[in-house]
Coordinates of N, CA, C and O and ligand atoms in Angstrom, one line a residue:
M1 N -8.1 11.8 -10.2 CA -8.1 10.6 -10.9 C -9.5 9.9 -10.8 O -10.1 9.8 -9.8
E2 N -10.0 9.4 -12.0 CA -11.2 8.7 -11.9 C -11.1 7.4 -11.1 O -10.0 6.8 -11.1
N3 N -12.2 7.0 -10.5 CA -12.1 5.8 -9.7 C -12.7 4.6 -10.5 O -13.8 4.5 -10.8
R4 N -11.8 3.7 -10.8 CA -12.2 2.5 -11.6 C -12.4 1.3 -10.6 O -11.8 1.2 -9.6
F5 N -13.3 0.4 -11.0 CA -13.4 -0.8 -10.2 C -12.1 -1.5 -10.2 O -11.4 -1.7 -11.3
C6 N -11.6 -2.0 -9.1 CA -10.4 -2.7 -9.0 C -10.4 -3.6 -7.8 O -10.6 -3.1 -6.6
S7 N -10.2 -4.9 -8.0 CA -10.3 -5.8 -6.8 C -8.9 -6.1 -6.3 O -8.8 -6.9 -5.4
I8 N -7.9 -5.5 -6.8 CA -6.5 -5.8 -6.4 C -5.9 -4.7 -5.7 O -6.1 -3.5 -6.1
T9 N -5.1 -5.0 -4.7 CA -4.4 -4.0 -3.9 C -2.9 -4.3 -4.0 O -2.5 -5.4 -4.3
A10 N -2.1 -3.3 -3.6 CA -0.7 -3.5 -3.6 C -0.3 -4.5 -2.6 O -0.9 -4.6 -1.5
G11 N 0.7 -5.4 -2.9 CA 1.1 -6.3 -1.9 C 0.4 -7.6 -2.0 O 0.0 -8.1 -3.0
V12 N 0.1 -8.2 -0.8 CA -0.5 -9.6 -0.8 C -2.0 -9.5 -1.0 O -2.7 -8.7 -0.4
N13 N -2.4 -10.3 -1.9 CA -3.9 -10.4 -2.3 C -4.3 -11.9 -2.1 O -3.4 -12.8 -2.0
T14 N -5.6 -12.2 -2.0 CA -6.0 -13.5 -2.0 C -6.7 -13.8 -3.4 O -7.5 -13.0 -3.8
C15 N -6.2 -14.8 -4.0 CA -6.8 -15.2 -5.3 C -8.2 -15.8 -5.1 O -8.4 -16.6 -4.2
H16 N -9.2 -15.2 -5.8 CA -10.6 -15.6 -5.5 C -10.9 -17.0 -6.2 O -12.1 -17.4 -6.2
L17 N -10.0 -17.6 -6.9 CA -10.3 -18.9 -7.5 C -9.7 -20.0 -6.6 O -10.4 -20.9 -6.3
C18 N -8.5 -19.8 -6.2 CA -7.9 -20.9 -5.4 C -7.7 -20.6 -3.9 O -7.4 -21.4 -3.1
F19 N -8.0 -19.3 -3.6 CA -7.9 -18.8 -2.2 C -6.5 -18.8 -1.6 O -6.3 -18.8 -0.4
E20 N -5.5 -18.9 -2.5 CA -4.1 -18.9 -2.1 C -3.7 -17.4 -2.2 O -4.3 -16.6 -2.8
K21 N -2.6 -17.1 -1.5 CA -2.1 -15.7 -1.5 C -1.3 -15.5 -2.8 O -0.6 -16.4 -3.3
A22 N -1.4 -14.3 -3.3 CA -0.6 -13.9 -4.5 C -0.1 -12.5 -4.3 O -0.8 -11.7 -3.5
F23 N 1.0 -12.1 -4.9 CA 1.6 -10.8 -4.7 C 1.5 -9.8 -5.9 O 1.8 -10.2 -7.0
Y24 N 1.0 -8.6 -5.6 CA 1.0 -7.6 -6.6 C 2.0 -6.6 -6.3 O 2.0 -5.8 -5.3
S25 N 3.0 -6.5 -7.2 CA 4.2 -5.6 -7.0 C 3.8 -4.3 -7.7 O 3.3 -4.2 -8.8
L26 N 4.3 -3.2 -7.0 CA 4.0 -1.8 -7.6 C 5.1 -1.4 -8.6 O 4.9 -0.4 -9.3
K27 N 6.1 -2.2 -8.7 CA 7.2 -1.9 -9.7 C 6.7 -2.4 -11.1 O 6.0 -3.4 -11.2
L28 N 7.2 -1.7 -12.1 CA 7.0 -2.1 -13.5 C 8.3 -2.2 -14.2 O 9.0 -1.2 -14.2
P29 N 8.7 -3.4 -14.7 CA 8.1 -4.7 -14.6 C 8.0 -5.1 -13.1 O 8.8 -4.7 -12.3
Q30 N 6.9 -5.9 -12.9 CA 6.6 -6.3 -11.5 C 7.7 -7.2 -10.9 O 8.2 -8.1 -11.6
R31 N 8.1 -6.8 -9.7 CA 9.2 -7.6 -9.0 C 8.6 -8.9 -8.5 O 7.6 -8.8 -7.8
P32 N 9.2 -10.0 -8.8 CA 8.6 -11.3 -8.3 C 8.8 -11.4 -6.7 O 9.8 -10.9 -6.2
H33 N 7.8 -12.0 -6.1 CA 7.9 -12.2 -4.7 C 8.7 -13.4 -4.4 O 8.8 -14.3 -5.2
R34 N 9.4 -13.5 -3.2 CA 10.2 -14.6 -2.8 C 9.5 -15.9 -2.8 O 10.0 -16.9 -3.3
K35 N 8.2 -15.9 -2.4 CA 7.5 -17.1 -2.2 C 6.2 -17.1 -3.0 O 5.8 -18.2 -3.5
L36 N 5.5 -16.0 -3.1 CA 4.2 -16.0 -3.6 C 4.2 -15.8 -5.1 O 5.0 -15.2 -5.7
P37 N 3.2 -16.4 -5.8 CA 3.0 -16.2 -7.3 C 2.5 -14.7 -7.5 O 2.1 -14.1 -6.6
R38 N 2.7 -14.3 -8.7 CA 2.2 -13.0 -9.1 C 0.7 -12.9 -9.1 O 0.0 -13.9 -9.5
M39 N 0.1 -11.8 -8.6 CA -1.3 -11.5 -8.8 C -1.4 -10.9 -10.2 O -0.9 -9.8 -10.4
E40 N -2.1 -11.6 -11.1 CA -2.3 -11.0 -12.4 C -3.5 -10.0 -12.4 O -4.5 -10.3 -11.8
L41 N -3.3 -8.9 -13.1 CA -4.3 -7.9 -13.2 C -4.9 -7.9 -14.6 O -4.2 -7.8 -15.6
F42 N -6.3 -7.9 -14.7 CA -6.9 -7.8 -15.9 C -7.4 -6.4 -16.1 O -7.5 -5.6 -15.2
R43 N -7.8 -6.0 -17.4 CA -8.1 -4.7 -17.7 C -9.5 -4.3 -17.0 O -9.8 -3.1 -16.9
C44 N -10.3 -5.3 -16.6 CA -11.6 -5.0 -16.0 C -11.4 -4.7 -14.5 O -12.4 -4.3 -13.9
G45 N -10.2 -4.9 -14.0 CA -10.0 -4.6 -12.5 C -10.1 -5.9 -11.7 O -9.8 -5.9 -10.5
H46 N -10.5 -7.0 -12.4 CA -10.4 -8.3 -11.7 C -9.0 -8.9 -11.8 O -8.2 -8.3 -12.6
G47 N -8.7 -10.0 -11.2 CA -7.4 -10.6 -11.4 C -7.4 -12.0 -10.7 O -8.4 -12.3 -10.0
M48 N -6.4 -12.7 -10.9 CA -6.2 -14.0 -10.2 C -4.7 -14.3 -10.2 O -3.9 -13.6 -10.8
C49 N -4.3 -15.3 -9.4 CA -2.9 -15.6 -9.2 C -2.4 -16.2 -10.6 O -3.2 -16.7 -11.4
A50 N -1.1 -16.1 -10.7 CA -0.5 -16.5 -12.0 C -0.7 -18.0 -12.3 O -1.0 -18.4 -13.4
S51 N -0.8 -18.8 -11.2 CA -1.0 -20.3 -11.5 C -2.4 -20.5 -12.0 O -2.6 -21.3 -12.9
C52 N -3.4 -19.8 -11.4 CA -4.8 -20.0 -11.9 C -4.9 -19.4 -13.3 O -5.6 -20.0 -14.1
Y53 N -4.2 -18.3 -13.5 CA -4.3 -17.7 -14.9 C -3.8 -18.7 -15.9 O -4.5 -18.8 -17.0
E54 N -2.7 -19.3 -15.6 CA -2.1 -20.2 -16.6 C -3.1 -21.4 -16.8 O -3.4 -21.7 -18.0
A55 N -3.6 -21.9 -15.7 CA -4.6 -23.1 -15.8 C -5.8 -22.6 -16.6 O -6.3 -23.3 -17.5
H56 N -6.3 -21.4 -16.3 CA -7.5 -20.9 -16.9 C -7.4 -20.7 -18.4 O -8.3 -21.0 -19.1
T57 N -6.3 -20.1 -18.8 CA -6.1 -19.8 -20.2 C -5.9 -21.1 -21.0 O -6.3 -21.2 -22.1
R58 N -5.1 -22.0 -20.3 CA -4.9 -23.3 -21.0 C -6.2 -24.0 -21.3 O -6.5 -24.5 -22.3
A59 N -7.1 -23.9 -20.2 CA -8.4 -24.6 -20.3 C -9.3 -23.9 -21.3 O -10.0 -24.5 -22.0
A60 N -9.3 -22.6 -21.3 CA -10.3 -21.8 -22.0 C -9.8 -21.5 -23.4 O -10.6 -21.2 -24.3
G61 N -8.5 -21.7 -23.7 CA -8.0 -21.3 -25.0 C -7.9 -19.8 -25.2 O -6.8 -19.3 -25.2
C62 N -9.0 -19.1 -25.3 CA -9.0 -17.7 -25.4 C -9.5 -17.1 -24.1 O -10.4 -17.7 -23.5
F63 N -8.9 -16.0 -23.6 CA -9.1 -15.6 -22.3 C -10.4 -14.7 -22.2 O -10.6 -13.8 -22.9
K64 N -11.2 -15.1 -21.1 CA -12.3 -14.2 -20.7 C -12.3 -14.2 -19.2 O -12.0 -15.2 -18.5
C65 N -12.5 -13.0 -18.6 CA -12.5 -12.9 -17.2 C -13.7 -13.7 -16.6 O -14.8 -13.6 -17.1
P66 N -13.4 -14.6 -15.7 CA -14.4 -15.5 -15.2 C -15.5 -14.8 -14.4 O -16.6 -15.3 -14.2
W67 N -15.2 -13.6 -14.0 CA -16.2 -12.8 -13.2 C -17.1 -12.0 -14.0 O -18.3 -11.8 -13.7
C68 N -16.5 -11.3 -15.0 CA -17.3 -10.3 -15.8 C -17.4 -10.6 -17.3 O -18.0 -9.9 -18.0
R69 N -16.7 -11.7 -17.7 CA -16.6 -12.1 -19.1 C -15.9 -11.1 -20.0 O -16.1 -11.2 -21.2
D70 N -15.2 -10.2 -19.4 CA -14.5 -9.2 -20.2 C -13.3 -10.0 -20.9 O -12.8 -10.9 -20.3
G71 N -13.0 -9.6 -22.1 CA -12.0 -10.3 -22.9 C -10.6 -9.6 -22.8 O -10.2 -9.1 -21.8
C72 N -9.9 -9.7 -23.9 CA -8.5 -9.2 -24.0 C -8.5 -7.8 -24.7 O -9.5 -7.4 -25.4
S73 N -7.4 -7.2 -24.5 CA -7.1 -6.0 -25.4 C -6.3 -6.5 -26.6 O -5.4 -7.3 -26.5
Y74 N -6.7 -6.0 -27.7 CA -6.0 -6.3 -28.9 C -5.0 -5.2 -29.3 O -5.3 -4.0 -29.1
I75 N -3.8 -5.6 -29.6 CA -2.7 -4.6 -29.8 C -2.4 -4.5 -31.3 O -2.5 -5.5 -32.0
F76 N -2.0 -3.3 -31.7 CA -1.6 -3.1 -33.1 C -0.2 -3.6 -33.4 O 0.7 -3.4 -32.5
P77 N 0.1 -4.2 -34.5 CA 1.4 -4.7 -34.7 C 2.5 -3.6 -34.8 O 3.7 -3.8 -34.7
S78 N 2.0 -2.3 -35.0 CA 3.0 -1.2 -35.1 C 3.5 -0.7 -33.7 O 4.4 0.1 -33.6
F79 N 2.8 -1.2 -32.7 CA 3.3 -0.8 -31.3 C 4.7 -1.3 -31.1 O 5.1 -2.4 -31.6
P80 N 5.5 -0.5 -30.4 CA 6.8 -1.0 -30.1 C 6.7 -2.3 -29.2 O 5.9 -2.3 -28.3
H81 N 7.4 -3.3 -29.6 CA 7.4 -4.5 -28.8 C 8.8 -5.0 -28.6 O 9.7 -4.6 -29.2
S82 N 8.9 -5.9 -27.6 CA 10.2 -6.4 -27.2 C 10.8 -7.2 -28.3 O 10.1 -7.8 -29.2
A83 N 12.1 -7.3 -28.3 CA 12.9 -8.1 -29.3 C 12.8 -9.6 -28.9 O 13.3 -10.4 -29.7
A84 N 12.1 -9.9 -27.8 CA 12.1 -11.3 -27.3 C 11.4 -12.2 -28.3 O 11.6 -13.4 -28.3
G85 N 10.4 -11.7 -29.0 CA 9.7 -12.6 -29.9 C 8.7 -11.8 -30.7 O 8.6 -10.6 -30.6
P86 N 7.8 -12.5 -31.4 CA 6.8 -11.9 -32.2 C 5.8 -11.2 -31.3 O 5.6 -11.7 -30.2
P87 N 5.1 -10.1 -31.7 CA 4.2 -9.5 -30.8 C 3.0 -10.4 -30.6 O 2.6 -11.2 -31.4
K88 N 2.4 -10.3 -29.4 CA 1.2 -11.0 -29.1 C 0.1 -10.3 -29.8 O 0.1 -9.1 -30.0
S89 N -0.9 -11.0 -30.2 CA -2.1 -10.4 -30.8 C -3.0 -9.9 -29.8 O -3.8 -8.9 -30.0
S90 N -3.0 -10.4 -28.6 CA -3.9 -10.0 -27.6 C -3.2 -10.0 -26.2 O -2.3 -10.7 -26.0
I91 N -3.7 -9.1 -25.4 CA -3.1 -8.9 -24.0 C -4.2 -9.1 -23.0 O -5.2 -8.3 -23.1
A92 N -4.0 -10.0 -22.1 CA -5.1 -10.2 -21.1 C -4.7 -9.7 -19.7 O -5.5 -9.5 -18.9
T93 N -3.4 -9.5 -19.5 CA -2.9 -9.1 -18.1 C -1.9 -8.0 -18.2 O -1.3 -7.8 -19.3
L94 N -1.8 -7.3 -17.1 CA -0.8 -6.2 -17.1 C 0.6 -6.7 -17.4 O 1.3 -6.1 -18.1
S95 N 0.9 -7.9 -16.8 CA 2.3 -8.4 -17.0 C 2.6 -8.7 -18.5 O 3.7 -8.5 -19.0
E96 N 1.5 -9.2 -19.2 CA 1.7 -9.4 -20.7 C 1.9 -8.1 -21.4 O 2.7 -8.0 -22.3
L97 N 1.2 -7.1 -21.0 CA 1.4 -5.8 -21.6 C 2.8 -5.3 -21.4 O 3.4 -4.7 -22.3
V98 N 3.2 -5.4 -20.1 CA 4.6 -4.9 -19.7 C 5.6 -5.7 -20.5 O 6.6 -5.1 -21.0
D99 N 5.5 -7.0 -20.7 CA 6.4 -7.8 -21.5 C 6.5 -7.2 -22.9 O 7.5 -7.1 -23.5
E100 N 5.3 -7.0 -23.4 CA 5.2 -6.5 -24.8 C 5.9 -5.2 -25.0 O 6.5 -4.9 -26.0
W101 N 5.8 -4.3 -24.0 CA 6.3 -3.0 -24.1 C 7.7 -2.8 -23.3 O 8.1 -1.7 -23.0
S102 N 8.3 -3.9 -23.1 CA 9.5 -3.9 -22.2 C 10.6 -2.9 -22.7 O 11.3 -2.4 -21.9
E103 N 10.6 -2.6 -24.0 CA 11.6 -1.6 -24.5 C 11.1 -0.2 -24.3 O 12.0 0.7 -24.4
S104 N 9.9 0.0 -24.0 CA 9.4 1.4 -24.0 C 8.4 1.6 -22.8 O 7.3 2.1 -22.9
L105 N 8.9 1.2 -21.6 CA 8.0 1.2 -20.4 C 7.7 2.7 -20.1 O 6.5 2.9 -19.6
D106 N 8.6 3.6 -20.3 CA 8.3 5.0 -20.0 C 7.1 5.5 -20.8 O 6.2 6.2 -20.3
L107 N 7.2 5.1 -22.1 CA 6.1 5.5 -23.0 C 4.8 4.8 -22.6 O 3.7 5.5 -22.5
L108 N 4.9 3.5 -22.3 CA 3.7 2.8 -21.8 C 3.0 3.5 -20.7 O 1.8 3.6 -20.6
Y109 N 3.9 4.0 -19.7 CA 3.3 4.6 -18.5 C 2.5 5.8 -18.8 O 1.7 6.3 -18.0
T110 N 2.7 6.5 -20.0 CA 2.0 7.7 -20.3 C 0.7 7.4 -21.0 O -0.1 8.3 -21.3
T111 N 0.5 6.1 -21.4 CA -0.7 5.8 -22.2 C -1.9 5.7 -21.2 O -1.8 5.6 -20.0
R112 N -3.1 5.7 -21.9 CA -4.3 5.6 -21.1 C -4.9 4.2 -21.2 O -6.1 3.9 -21.1
S113 N -3.9 3.2 -21.3 CA -4.3 1.8 -21.3 C -5.0 1.5 -20.0 O -4.6 2.0 -18.9
P114 N -6.2 0.8 -20.0 CA -6.9 0.5 -18.8 C -6.0 -0.2 -17.8 O -6.1 0.0 -16.6
F115 N -5.0 -1.0 -18.2 CA -4.1 -1.7 -17.3 C -3.3 -0.7 -16.6 O -3.1 -0.8 -15.4
I116 N -2.8 0.3 -17.3 CA -1.9 1.3 -16.7 C -2.7 2.2 -15.7 O -2.3 2.6 -14.6
L117 N -3.9 2.6 -16.2 CA -4.8 3.4 -15.3 C -5.1 2.7 -14.0 O -5.1 3.3 -12.9
L118 N -5.4 1.4 -14.1 CA -5.6 0.6 -12.9 C -4.4 0.5 -12.0 O -4.4 0.6 -10.8
H119 N -3.2 0.3 -12.7 CA -2.0 0.1 -11.9 C -1.7 1.4 -11.2 O -1.3 1.4 -10.0
K120 N -1.9 2.6 -11.9 CA -1.7 3.9 -11.2 C -2.6 4.1 -10.0 O -2.3 4.6 -9.0
Q121 N -3.9 3.6 -10.2 CA -4.9 3.7 -9.1 C -4.4 2.9 -7.9 O -4.5 3.3 -6.8
I122 N -3.9 1.7 -8.2 CA -3.5 0.8 -7.1 C -2.3 1.5 -6.4 O -2.2 1.5 -5.1
F123 N -1.4 2.0 -7.2 CA -0.2 2.7 -6.7 C -0.6 3.9 -5.8 O -0.2 4.1 -4.6
E124 N -1.5 4.7 -6.3 CA -2.0 5.9 -5.6 C -2.7 5.5 -4.2 O -2.4 6.1 -3.2
K125 N -3.5 4.5 -4.3 CA -4.2 4.0 -3.1 C -3.2 3.6 -2.0 O -3.4 3.8 -0.8
E126 N -2.2 2.9 -2.5 CA -1.2 2.4 -1.5 C -0.4 3.5 -0.9 O -0.1 3.5 0.3
K127 N -0.1 4.5 -1.8 CA 0.6 5.7 -1.3 C -0.2 6.4 -0.2 O 0.3 6.8 0.9
N128 N -1.5 6.6 -0.5 CA -2.4 7.3 0.5 C -2.5 6.5 1.8 O -2.5 7.0 2.9
R129 N -2.5 5.1 1.6 CA -2.6 4.3 2.8 C -1.4 4.4 3.7 O -1.4 4.6 4.9
Q130 N -0.2 4.5 3.0 CA 1.1 4.6 3.7 C 1.1 6.0 4.5 O 1.6 6.0 5.6
V131 N 0.7 7.1 3.8 CA 0.7 8.4 4.4 C -0.2 8.4 5.6 O 0.1 8.8 6.7
L132 N -1.4 7.7 5.5 CA -2.4 7.6 6.6 C -1.7 6.9 7.7 O -1.8 7.3 8.9
C133 N -1.1 5.8 7.4 CA -0.4 5.0 8.5 C 0.6 5.8 9.2 O 0.7 5.8 10.4
R134 N 1.4 6.5 8.4 CA 2.5 7.4 9.0 C 1.8 8.4 9.9 O 2.3 8.6 11.0
D135 N 0.8 9.1 9.4 CA 0.1 10.1 10.3 C -0.4 9.4 11.6 O -0.3 10.0 12.6
L136 N -1.0 8.3 11.4 CA -1.5 7.6 12.6 C -0.4 7.3 13.6 O -0.5 7.4 14.8
R137 N 0.8 6.8 13.1 CA 1.9 6.5 13.9 C 2.4 7.7 14.6 O 2.7 7.7 15.8
V138 N 2.5 8.9 13.9 CA 3.0 10.1 14.5 C 2.0 10.5 15.6 O 2.5 10.9 16.7
Q139 N 0.7 10.4 15.3 CA -0.3 10.8 16.3 C -0.2 9.9 17.5 O -0.2 10.4 18.7
A140 N 0.0 8.6 17.3 CA 0.1 7.7 18.5 C 1.4 8.0 19.3 O 1.3 8.0 20.5
A141 N 2.5 8.3 18.6 CA 3.7 8.7 19.3 C 3.5 9.9 20.1 O 4.0 10.0 21.3
K142 N 2.8 10.9 19.6 CA 2.6 12.2 20.3 C 1.8 11.9 21.6 O 2.0 12.4 22.6
E143 N 0.7 11.0 21.4 CA -0.1 10.7 22.6 C 0.6 10.0 23.6 O 0.5 10.2 24.8
A144 N 1.5 9.1 23.2 CA 2.3 8.3 24.2 C 3.2 9.3 24.9 O 3.4 9.1 26.1
A145 N 3.8 10.2 24.2 CA 4.7 11.2 24.9 C 4.0 12.0 25.9 O 4.4 12.3 27.0
K146 N 2.7 12.4 25.5 CA 1.9 13.2 26.4 C 1.6 12.4 27.7 O 1.7 12.9 28.8
R147 N 1.2 11.1 27.5 CA 0.9 10.3 28.7 C 2.1 10.1 29.6 O 2.0 10.2 30.8
E148 N 3.3 10.0 29.0 CA 4.6 9.8 29.7 C 4.8 11.1 30.5 O 5.2 11.0 31.7
E149 N 4.6 12.2 29.9 CA 4.9 13.5 30.6 C 3.9 13.7 31.8 O 4.3 14.1 32.8
K150 N 2.7 13.3 31.6 CA 1.7 13.4 32.6 C 2.1 12.5 33.8 O 2.0 12.9 35.0
K151 N 2.5 11.3 33.5 CA 3.0 10.3 34.5 C 4.1 10.9 35.3 O 4.2 10.8 36.5
K152 N 5.1 11.5 34.6 CA 6.3 12.1 35.2 C 5.8 13.2 36.2 O 6.3 13.3 37.3
R153 N 4.9 14.0 35.7 CA 4.4 15.1 36.6 C 3.7 14.6 37.8 O 3.9 15.1 38.9
A154 N 2.9 13.6 37.6 CA 2.2 13.0 38.8 C 3.2 12.4 39.8 O 3.0 12.6 41.0
A155 N 4.2 11.8 39.3 CA 5.3 11.2 40.2 C 6.0 12.3 40.9 O 6.3 12.2 42.1
E156 N 6.2 13.4 40.2 CA 6.9 14.5 40.8 C 6.1 15.1 42.0 O 6.5 15.4 43.0
R157 N 4.7 15.3 41.7 CA 3.8 15.8 42.7 C 3.8 14.9 43.9 O 3.8 15.4 45.0
E158 N 3.8 13.6 43.7 CA 3.8 12.6 44.7 C 5.0 12.8 45.7 O 4.9 12.7 46.9
K159 N 6.1 13.1 45.0 CA 7.4 13.2 45.8 C 7.5 14.6 46.5 O 8.4 14.7 47.4
A160 N 6.7 15.6 46.0 CA 6.9 16.9 46.5 C 6.3 17.2 47.8 O 5.2 17.8 47.9
V161 N 6.9 16.6 48.9 CA 6.4 16.8 50.2 C 7.5 17.5 51.0 O 8.6 17.1 51.0
C162 N 7.1 18.5 51.7 CA 8.1 19.3 52.5 C 8.6 18.5 53.6 O 7.8 18.0 54.5
G163 N 9.9 18.2 53.7 CA 10.5 17.4 54.8 C 10.4 18.1 56.1 O 10.6 17.5 57.2
V164 N 10.2 19.4 56.1 CA 10.3 20.2 57.4 C 8.9 20.3 58.0 O 8.6 19.9 59.1
C165 N 7.9 20.8 57.2 CA 6.6 21.0 57.8 C 5.5 20.0 57.3 O 4.4 20.0 57.7
G166 N 5.9 19.2 56.4 CA 5.0 18.1 55.9 C 4.0 18.6 54.9 O 3.1 17.8 54.5
K167 N 4.0 19.8 54.4 CA 3.1 20.3 53.4 C 3.2 19.5 52.2 O 4.3 19.2 51.7
A168 N 2.1 19.0 51.6 CA 2.2 18.1 50.4 C 1.3 18.6 49.3 O 0.9 17.8 48.4
T169 N 1.0 19.9 49.2 CA 0.1 20.3 48.2 C 0.8 21.0 47.0 O 0.2 21.7 46.2
F170 N 2.1 20.7 46.9 CA 2.8 21.3 45.8 C 2.5 20.6 44.5 O 2.3 19.4 44.4
T171 N 2.5 21.3 43.4 CA 2.2 20.7 42.1 C 3.5 20.4 41.3 O 3.5 19.8 40.3
S172 N 4.7 20.8 41.9 CA 5.9 20.4 41.2 C 7.1 20.5 42.2 O 6.9 21.1 43.3
A173 N 8.2 19.9 41.8 CA 9.4 20.0 42.7 C 9.9 21.4 42.8 O 10.4 21.8 43.8
K174 N 9.7 22.2 41.7 CA 10.1 23.6 41.8 C 9.3 24.4 42.8 O 9.9 25.2 43.5
Q175 N 8.0 24.1 42.9 CA 7.2 24.8 44.0 C 7.7 24.5 45.3 O 7.8 25.3 46.2
L176 N 8.0 23.2 45.5 CA 8.6 22.8 46.9 C 9.9 23.5 47.2 O 10.1 24.0 48.3
E177 N 10.7 23.6 46.2 CA 12.0 24.3 46.3 C 11.7 25.8 46.8 O 12.3 26.3 47.7
A178 N 10.8 26.4 46.1 CA 10.4 27.8 46.4 C 9.9 27.9 47.8 O 10.3 28.8 48.6
H179 N 9.1 27.0 48.2 CA 8.5 26.9 49.5 C 9.6 26.8 50.6 O 9.6 27.5 51.6
T180 N 10.5 25.9 50.3 CA 11.6 25.6 51.3 C 12.5 26.9 51.5 O 12.8 27.3 52.6
R181 N 12.7 27.5 50.3 CA 13.5 28.8 50.4 C 12.8 29.8 51.2 O 13.4 30.5 52.0
A182 N 11.5 30.0 50.9 CA 10.7 31.1 51.5 C 10.5 30.8 53.0 O 10.5 31.7 53.8
K183 N 10.2 29.6 53.4 CA 9.7 29.3 54.7 C 10.7 28.8 55.7 O 10.6 29.0 56.9
H184 N 11.7 28.0 55.1 CA 12.6 27.3 56.1 C 14.0 27.7 55.9 O 14.9 27.0 56.4
Q185 N 14.4 28.8 55.3 CA 15.8 29.2 55.2 C 16.0 30.5 55.8 O 15.1 31.4 55.9
Ligands
ZN201 ZN1 -5.3 -18.8 -7.8
ZN202 ZN1 -13.5 -9.0 -14.9
ZN203 ZN1 7.5 23.3 54.7

């Protein structure tokens, strides 16, 4: 997959306009967060929280990304669109695109729309991160088990002293048993 510029990651992001937290859901349509506003994704890979986006578009009239001045995607009226209302003439965020295509999300997912390519990239990155975390957890668990085993063996060695002759150089309880059998029975 080509690597596109993207300032947004899965889950909690910080909005670079208001510095509040906002949530980017990997589900399409995006699942709202219990507390946080949605992190809106633009086709340029920038984004801002939904509250800033509303304020920004209201103030600006027509949308331009405040960081790179990239504008909207214009959609053709023949595209499938939701029954909810007339089609938008322009799409500035992933969620607007998803609203517009709500009847044909499967189809939307196969397009090379920059929004979808970015969303897939965010998804992919999150999946890789999770795999990495899992690998690290497995690795840490293995090391902890090894340390535990070492400790157990050390404790065993400590206890392996012959009660008859006092010999204490055994490396395990088994060795001590063998010694007792051979020397003292
Ligand atoms: Zn914001
Ligand atoms: Zn931008
Ligand atoms: Zn002995």
